[in-house]
Amino acid sequence: MAAGPMNSSKALRVGLISDTHGLLRPEAKRFASGCDYLIHGGDVGTPDILEELAAFAPLTAVKGNNDTQPWAAHLPATDMIRIGGLFVYVIHDLAELDIDPLAAGVRVIVSGHSHKPSVEELRGALYVNPGSCGPRRFKLPISVGELLVRGGEVRARTFDLIQSPGQ
């Protein structure tokens, strides 16, 4: 789950949230409150979620396949941002990835859509799906993700916000 050791300078904490589908849980708000940056991987659900998240930290968000309402027209399908010394590419559905990360100089790809949290390193790029922190889907966890960025170094993890499957 980690990509390389990190030096001793302070890391930037980047919160990864996806698939809220109109529900921003109190646990997700607590998580967001401690972040230096936030990334929403799509399927936001309502514009107030973006307003709430942007109040915690600078926010980048992309459009998910369910963000079809007029308020979401301004959201891009993909976005590339620089955090510290690396580039992060954000897309909702990884199956629609339209770049070669290595050729584009991208170190991290953040996606959503599947509701399944994962961290995987492939061919020099770190693929992170924070899962879903909105309404529970099937028996999948309610989860978020985190990047810790120092210069050009990055570590990633996902974790459950709610342990009990009944919530």
Coordinates of N, CA and C in Angstrom, one line a residue:
M1 N 0.8 -1.2 0.0 CA 0.0 0.0 0.0 C 0.8 1.3 0.0
A2 N 2.1 1.2 0.3 CA 2.9 2.4 0.3 C 3.9 2.3 -0.9
A3 N 4.2 3.5 -1.4 CA 5.1 3.6 -2.5 C 6.4 4.4 -2.1
G4 N 7.3 3.7 -1.6 CA 8.6 4.2 -1.2 C 8.7 4.9 0.1
P5 N 9.9 5.0 0.7 CA 10.1 5.7 2.0 C 9.9 7.2 1.8
M6 N 9.6 7.9 2.9 CA 9.4 9.3 2.8 C 10.4 10.0 3.7
N7 N 10.9 11.2 3.2 CA 11.9 11.9 4.0 C 11.2 12.6 5.2
S8 N 11.9 13.3 6.0 CA 11.5 13.9 7.2 C 10.6 15.1 7.1
S9 N 10.6 15.8 6.0 CA 9.8 17.0 5.9 C 8.3 16.7 6.0
K10 N 7.5 17.7 6.3 CA 6.0 17.4 6.5 C 5.4 17.0 5.2
A11 N 4.6 16.0 5.3 CA 3.8 15.5 4.1 C 2.5 16.3 4.0
L12 N 2.1 16.5 2.7 CA 0.8 17.0 2.4 C -0.2 15.9 2.5
R13 N -1.3 16.1 3.2 CA -2.3 15.0 3.4 C -3.4 15.3 2.4
V14 N -3.6 14.4 1.4 CA -4.6 14.6 0.4 C -5.7 13.6 0.6
G15 N -6.9 14.1 0.9 CA -8.1 13.2 1.2 C -8.7 12.8 -0.1
L16 N -9.0 11.6 -0.3 CA -9.7 11.0 -1.5 C -11.1 10.5 -1.1
I17 N -12.1 11.1 -1.8 CA -13.5 10.8 -1.5 C -14.1 10.5 -2.9
S18 N -15.0 9.5 -2.9 CA -15.7 9.3 -4.1 C -17.1 8.7 -3.9
D19 N -17.9 8.8 -4.9 CA -19.2 8.1 -4.8 C -20.0 8.4 -3.6
T20 N -20.2 9.7 -3.3 CA -21.0 10.2 -2.2 C -22.5 10.0 -2.6
H21 N -22.9 10.1 -3.8 CA -24.2 9.9 -4.3 C -25.2 10.7 -3.4
G22 N -24.9 12.0 -3.1 CA -25.8 12.8 -2.4 C -25.7 12.7 -0.9
L23 N -24.8 11.9 -0.3 CA -24.7 11.7 1.1 C -23.3 12.0 1.6
L24 N -23.1 13.1 2.3 CA -21.8 13.3 2.9 C -21.9 13.0 4.4
R25 N -21.5 11.9 4.8 CA -21.6 11.4 6.2 C -20.7 12.3 7.1
P26 N -21.2 12.3 8.4 CA -20.4 13.0 9.4 C -18.9 12.5 9.5
E27 N -18.8 11.2 9.3 CA -17.4 10.6 9.4 C -16.5 11.1 8.2
A28 N -17.2 11.3 7.1 CA -16.4 11.8 5.9 C -16.0 13.3 6.2
K29 N -16.9 14.0 6.8 CA -16.6 15.4 7.1 C -15.4 15.5 8.1
R30 N -15.4 14.7 9.1 CA -14.3 14.6 10.1 C -13.0 14.3 9.4
F31 N -13.1 13.3 8.5 CA -11.9 13.0 7.7 C -11.4 14.1 6.9
A32 N -12.3 14.8 6.2 CA -11.9 16.0 5.3 C -11.4 17.1 6.1
S33 N -11.8 17.3 7.3 CA -11.3 18.5 8.1 C -9.8 18.5 8.4
G34 N -9.2 17.3 8.3 CA -7.7 17.3 8.6 C -6.9 17.2 7.3
C35 N -7.4 17.5 6.1 CA -6.7 17.4 4.9 C -6.2 18.7 4.4
D36 N -5.0 18.7 3.7 CA -4.5 19.9 3.0 C -5.1 20.1 1.6
Y37 N -5.6 19.0 1.0 CA -6.2 19.0 -0.3 C -7.3 17.9 -0.3
L38 N -8.3 18.1 -1.1 CA -9.3 17.0 -1.3 C -9.5 16.7 -2.7
I39 N -9.8 15.5 -3.1 CA -10.1 15.1 -4.4 C -11.4 14.2 -4.3
H40 N -12.4 14.6 -5.1 CA -13.6 13.8 -5.2 C -13.6 13.1 -6.6
G41 N -13.7 11.8 -6.5 CA -13.6 11.0 -7.7 C -14.9 10.8 -8.5
G42 N -15.9 11.6 -8.3 CA -17.1 11.6 -9.1 C -18.3 10.8 -8.4
D43 N -19.5 11.0 -9.1 CA -20.8 10.6 -8.5 C -21.0 11.3 -7.2
V44 N -20.9 12.6 -7.3 CA -21.1 13.5 -6.2 C -22.5 13.5 -5.7
G45 N -23.5 13.7 -6.6 CA -24.9 13.6 -6.2 C -25.6 14.9 -6.1
T46 N -25.0 15.9 -5.3 CA -25.6 17.2 -5.1 C -24.5 18.2 -5.0
P47 N -24.8 19.5 -5.4 CA -23.8 20.5 -5.4 C -23.4 20.9 -4.0
D48 N -24.3 20.7 -3.0 CA -23.9 21.1 -1.6 C -22.7 20.3 -1.1
I49 N -22.6 19.1 -1.6 CA -21.4 18.3 -1.1 C -20.1 18.9 -1.5
L50 N -20.1 19.4 -2.8 CA -18.8 20.1 -3.2 C -18.6 21.4 -2.4
E51 N -19.7 22.1 -2.1 CA -19.5 23.3 -1.2 C -19.0 23.0 0.1
E52 N -19.6 21.9 0.7 CA -19.1 21.5 2.1 C -17.6 21.1 2.1
L53 N -17.3 20.3 1.1 CA -15.9 19.8 1.0 C -14.9 20.9 0.8
A54 N -15.3 21.9 -0.1 CA -14.4 23.0 -0.4 C -14.2 23.9 0.8
A55 N -15.1 23.9 1.8 CA -14.9 24.7 3.0 C -13.8 24.1 3.8
F56 N -13.4 22.8 3.7 CA -12.4 22.2 4.4 C -11.0 22.4 3.8
A57 N -10.9 22.3 2.5 CA -9.6 22.4 1.8 C -9.8 22.6 0.3
P58 N -8.7 23.0 -0.4 CA -8.9 23.1 -1.8 C -9.4 21.8 -2.4
L59 N -10.3 21.9 -3.3 CA -11.0 20.7 -3.8 C -10.9 20.6 -5.3
T60 N -10.6 19.4 -5.8 CA -10.7 19.0 -7.2 C -11.7 17.9 -7.3
A61 N -12.7 18.0 -8.2 CA -13.7 17.0 -8.4 C -14.0 16.8 -9.9
V62 N -14.3 15.5 -10.2 CA -14.7 15.2 -11.6 C -16.1 14.7 -11.6
K63 N -16.6 14.6 -12.8 CA -18.0 14.2 -13.0 C -18.1 12.7 -13.0
G64 N -19.0 12.1 -12.3 CA -19.3 10.7 -12.4 C -20.4 10.4 -13.4
N65 N -20.6 9.1 -13.7 CA -21.7 8.7 -14.6 C -23.1 9.1 -14.1
N66 N -23.3 9.3 -12.8 CA -24.6 9.7 -12.3 C -24.7 11.2 -12.1
D67 N -23.7 11.9 -12.4 CA -23.7 13.4 -12.2 C -24.2 14.0 -13.5
T68 N -25.5 13.8 -13.8 CA -26.1 14.2 -15.1 C -27.0 15.5 -15.0
Q69 N -27.2 16.0 -13.8 CA -28.0 17.1 -13.5 C -27.3 18.4 -14.0
P70 N -28.1 19.5 -14.3 CA -27.5 20.7 -14.8 C -26.4 21.3 -13.9
W71 N -26.5 21.2 -12.5 CA -25.5 21.7 -11.6 C -24.1 21.1 -11.9
A72 N -24.1 19.9 -12.4 CA -22.8 19.2 -12.6 C -22.2 19.4 -14.0
A73 N -22.8 20.3 -14.8 CA -22.3 20.5 -16.1 C -20.9 21.1 -16.1
H74 N -20.5 21.8 -15.1 CA -19.2 22.5 -15.0 C -18.1 21.5 -14.6
L75 N -18.4 20.3 -14.1 CA -17.4 19.3 -13.7 C -16.8 18.7 -14.9
P76 N -15.4 18.6 -14.9 CA -14.7 17.9 -16.0 C -14.9 16.4 -15.8
A77 N -14.7 15.7 -16.9 CA -14.7 14.2 -16.9 C -13.4 13.7 -16.3
T78 N -12.3 14.5 -16.5 CA -11.0 14.2 -15.9 C -10.3 15.5 -15.5
D79 N -9.3 15.3 -14.7 CA -8.5 16.5 -14.3 C -7.1 16.0 -13.9
M80 N -6.1 16.8 -14.2 CA -4.8 16.5 -13.8 C -4.3 17.7 -12.9
I81 N -3.8 17.4 -11.7 CA -3.4 18.4 -10.8 C -2.0 18.1 -10.3
R82 N -1.3 19.1 -9.9 CA 0.1 18.9 -9.3 C 0.0 19.1 -7.8
I83 N 0.4 18.1 -7.1 CA 0.5 18.2 -5.6 C 1.9 17.9 -5.2
G84 N 2.5 18.8 -4.6 CA 4.0 18.6 -4.2 C 4.7 18.5 -5.5
G85 N 5.6 17.5 -5.6 CA 6.4 17.3 -6.8 C 5.9 16.3 -7.8
L86 N 4.5 16.0 -7.7 CA 4.0 14.9 -8.6 C 2.7 15.3 -9.2
F87 N 2.3 14.6 -10.3 CA 1.1 14.9 -11.0 C 0.1 13.8 -10.6
V88 N -1.2 14.2 -10.3 CA -2.3 13.3 -10.0 C -3.3 13.4 -11.1
Y89 N -3.8 12.3 -11.6 CA -4.8 12.3 -12.7 C -6.1 11.8 -12.0
V90 N -7.2 12.5 -12.2 CA -8.5 12.1 -11.6 C -9.5 11.8 -12.7
I91 N -10.1 10.6 -12.5 CA -11.1 10.1 -13.5 C -12.1 9.3 -12.7
H92 N -13.4 9.3 -13.0 CA -14.3 8.5 -12.3 C -14.2 7.0 -12.6
D93 N -14.3 6.6 -13.8 CA -14.3 5.2 -14.2 C -13.0 4.9 -14.8
L94 N -12.2 4.1 -14.1 CA -10.8 3.7 -14.6 C -10.9 3.0 -16.0
A95 N -12.0 2.4 -16.3 CA -12.1 1.8 -17.6 C -12.1 2.8 -18.7
E96 N -12.3 4.1 -18.4 CA -12.2 5.1 -19.4 C -10.9 5.9 -19.4
L97 N -9.9 5.4 -18.8 CA -8.6 6.0 -18.7 C -8.1 6.3 -20.1
D98 N -7.8 7.6 -20.4 CA -7.5 8.0 -21.8 C -6.1 8.5 -21.9
I99 N -5.2 8.2 -21.0 CA -3.8 8.6 -21.1 C -2.9 7.4 -20.7
D100 N -1.7 7.5 -21.1 CA -0.6 6.6 -20.7 C 0.0 7.3 -19.5
P101 N -0.2 6.9 -18.3 CA 0.3 7.6 -17.1 C 1.8 7.9 -17.2
L102 N 2.6 6.9 -17.5 CA 4.0 7.0 -17.6 C 4.4 8.1 -18.6
A103 N 3.9 8.0 -19.8 CA 4.2 9.0 -20.9 C 3.7 10.4 -20.5
A104 N 2.7 10.5 -19.7 CA 2.1 11.8 -19.3 C 2.8 12.4 -18.1
G105 N 3.7 11.6 -17.5 CA 4.4 12.0 -16.3 C 3.5 12.0 -15.0
V106 N 2.5 11.1 -15.1 CA 1.5 11.0 -13.9 C 2.0 9.9 -13.0
R107 N 2.0 10.3 -11.7 CA 2.5 9.3 -10.7 C 1.3 8.6 -10.0
V108 N 0.1 9.3 -9.9 CA -1.0 8.8 -9.2 C -2.3 8.9 -10.0
I109 N -3.1 7.9 -10.1 CA -4.4 7.9 -10.8 C -5.4 7.7 -9.7
V110 N -6.3 8.6 -9.5 CA -7.4 8.5 -8.6 C -8.7 8.3 -9.3
S111 N -9.4 7.2 -9.0 CA -10.7 6.9 -9.6 C -11.7 6.6 -8.6
G112 N -12.9 6.3 -9.0 CA -14.1 5.9 -8.2 C -14.8 4.8 -8.9
H113 N -16.2 5.0 -8.9 CA -17.1 4.2 -9.7 C -17.4 2.8 -9.2
S114 N -16.4 2.0 -8.9 CA -16.6 0.6 -8.5 C -17.1 0.5 -7.0
H115 N -16.9 1.5 -6.2 CA -17.2 1.5 -4.8 C -16.3 0.5 -4.0
K116 N -15.3 0.0 -4.7 CA -14.3 -0.9 -4.1 C -13.0 -0.3 -3.8
P117 N -12.6 -0.1 -2.5 CA -11.4 0.6 -2.2 C -10.2 -0.3 -2.6
S118 N -9.2 0.4 -3.2 CA -8.0 -0.3 -3.6 C -6.8 0.6 -3.8
V119 N -5.6 0.1 -3.6 CA -4.4 0.7 -3.9 C -3.5 -0.3 -4.6
E120 N -3.0 0.1 -5.8 CA -2.2 -0.8 -6.6 C -1.2 0.0 -7.4
E121 N 0.1 -0.5 -7.4 CA 1.1 0.1 -8.2 C 1.3 -0.8 -9.4
L122 N 1.2 -0.1 -10.6 CA 1.3 -0.8 -11.9 C 2.2 0.1 -12.8
R123 N 3.3 -0.5 -13.3 CA 4.2 0.1 -14.3 C 4.5 1.6 -13.9
G124 N 4.9 1.8 -12.6 CA 5.4 3.1 -12.2 C 4.3 4.0 -11.8
A125 N 3.0 3.7 -11.8 CA 2.0 4.6 -11.4 C 1.2 3.9 -10.3
L126 N 0.7 4.8 -9.4 CA -0.1 4.3 -8.2 C -1.5 4.6 -8.5
Y127 N -2.3 3.5 -8.5 CA -3.8 3.6 -8.8 C -4.5 3.5 -7.5
V128 N -5.3 4.5 -7.2 CA -6.0 4.5 -5.9 C -7.5 4.8 -6.1
N129 N -8.3 3.9 -5.6 CA -9.8 4.1 -5.6 C -10.1 4.1 -4.1
P130 N -10.7 5.2 -3.6 CA -11.0 5.3 -2.2 C -12.3 4.6 -1.9
G131 N -13.0 4.0 -2.8 CA -14.2 3.3 -2.6 C -15.3 4.3 -2.5
S132 N -16.4 4.1 -1.7 CA -17.5 4.9 -1.6 C -17.7 5.3 -0.1
C133 N -18.0 6.6 0.1 CA -18.4 7.0 1.4 C -19.8 7.5 1.5
G134 N -20.6 7.2 0.4 CA -22.0 7.6 0.4 C -22.8 6.4 0.9
P135 N -24.0 6.3 0.3 CA -24.9 5.2 0.7 C -24.2 3.8 0.4
R136 N -24.4 2.9 1.4 CA -23.8 1.6 1.2 C -24.4 0.9 0.0
R137 N -23.5 0.2 -0.7 CA -23.8 -0.6 -1.9 C -23.5 -2.0 -1.6
F138 N -24.5 -2.9 -1.6 CA -24.2 -4.3 -1.3 C -23.6 -4.4 0.0
K139 N -22.5 -5.2 0.1 CA -21.8 -5.3 1.4 C -20.4 -4.6 1.3
L140 N -20.3 -3.7 0.4 CA -19.0 -3.0 0.3 C -18.8 -2.0 1.4
P141 N -17.5 -1.8 1.8 CA -17.3 -0.9 2.9 C -17.6 0.6 2.6
I142 N -17.8 1.4 3.6 CA -17.9 2.8 3.6 C -16.5 3.3 3.8
S143 N -15.8 3.8 2.7 CA -14.4 4.1 2.8 C -14.0 5.4 2.2
V144 N -12.8 5.8 2.5 CA -12.1 6.9 1.9 C -10.6 6.5 1.6
G145 N -9.9 7.4 1.0 CA -8.5 7.2 0.8 C -7.7 8.4 1.1
E146 N -6.4 8.2 1.2 CA -5.5 9.2 1.6 C -4.2 9.1 0.8
L147 N -3.7 10.2 0.3 CA -2.3 10.3 -0.2 C -1.5 11.1 0.8
L148 N -0.3 10.7 1.1 CA 0.7 11.5 1.8 C 1.8 11.8 0.8
V149 N 2.0 13.1 0.5 CA 2.9 13.5 -0.5 C 4.0 14.4 0.1
R150 N 5.2 14.0 -0.1 CA 6.4 14.8 0.2 C 7.2 15.0 -1.0
G151 N 7.3 16.2 -1.6 CA 8.0 16.4 -2.8 C 7.5 15.5 -3.9
G152 N 8.3 14.6 -4.4 CA 7.9 13.7 -5.5 C 7.6 12.3 -4.9
E153 N 7.6 12.1 -3.6 CA 7.3 10.8 -3.0 C 5.9 10.8 -2.5
V154 N 5.3 9.6 -2.6 CA 3.9 9.4 -2.2 C 3.6 8.1 -1.6
R155 N 2.7 8.1 -0.6 CA 2.2 6.9 0.0 C 0.7 7.0 0.0
A156 N 0.1 5.8 -0.2 CA -1.4 5.8 -0.3 C -2.0 4.7 0.6
R157 N -3.2 5.0 1.0 CA -3.9 4.0 1.8 C -5.4 4.3 1.7
T158 N -6.2 3.2 1.9 CA -7.6 3.4 2.1 C -8.0 2.9 3.4
F159 N -9.1 3.3 3.9 CA -9.6 2.8 5.2 C -11.1 3.0 5.4
D160 N -11.7 2.1 6.1 CA -13.1 2.1 6.4 C -13.4 3.2 7.3
L161 N -14.5 4.0 7.0 CA -15.0 5.0 7.9 C -15.9 4.4 9.0
I162 N -16.6 3.4 8.6 CA -17.6 2.8 9.5 C -17.4 1.3 9.5
Q163 N -17.2 0.8 10.7 CA -16.8 -0.6 10.8 C -18.1 -1.5 10.8
S164 N -19.2 -1.1 11.3 CA -20.4 -1.9 11.4 C -21.1 -2.0 10.1
P165 N -21.4 -3.2 9.5 CA -22.1 -3.3 8.2 C -23.5 -2.9 8.3
G166 N -24.1 -2.7 9.5 CA -25.5 -2.3 9.6 C -25.7 -0.8 9.5
Q167 N -24.7 0.0 9.4 CA -24.9 1.4 9.3 C -24.9 1.9 7.9

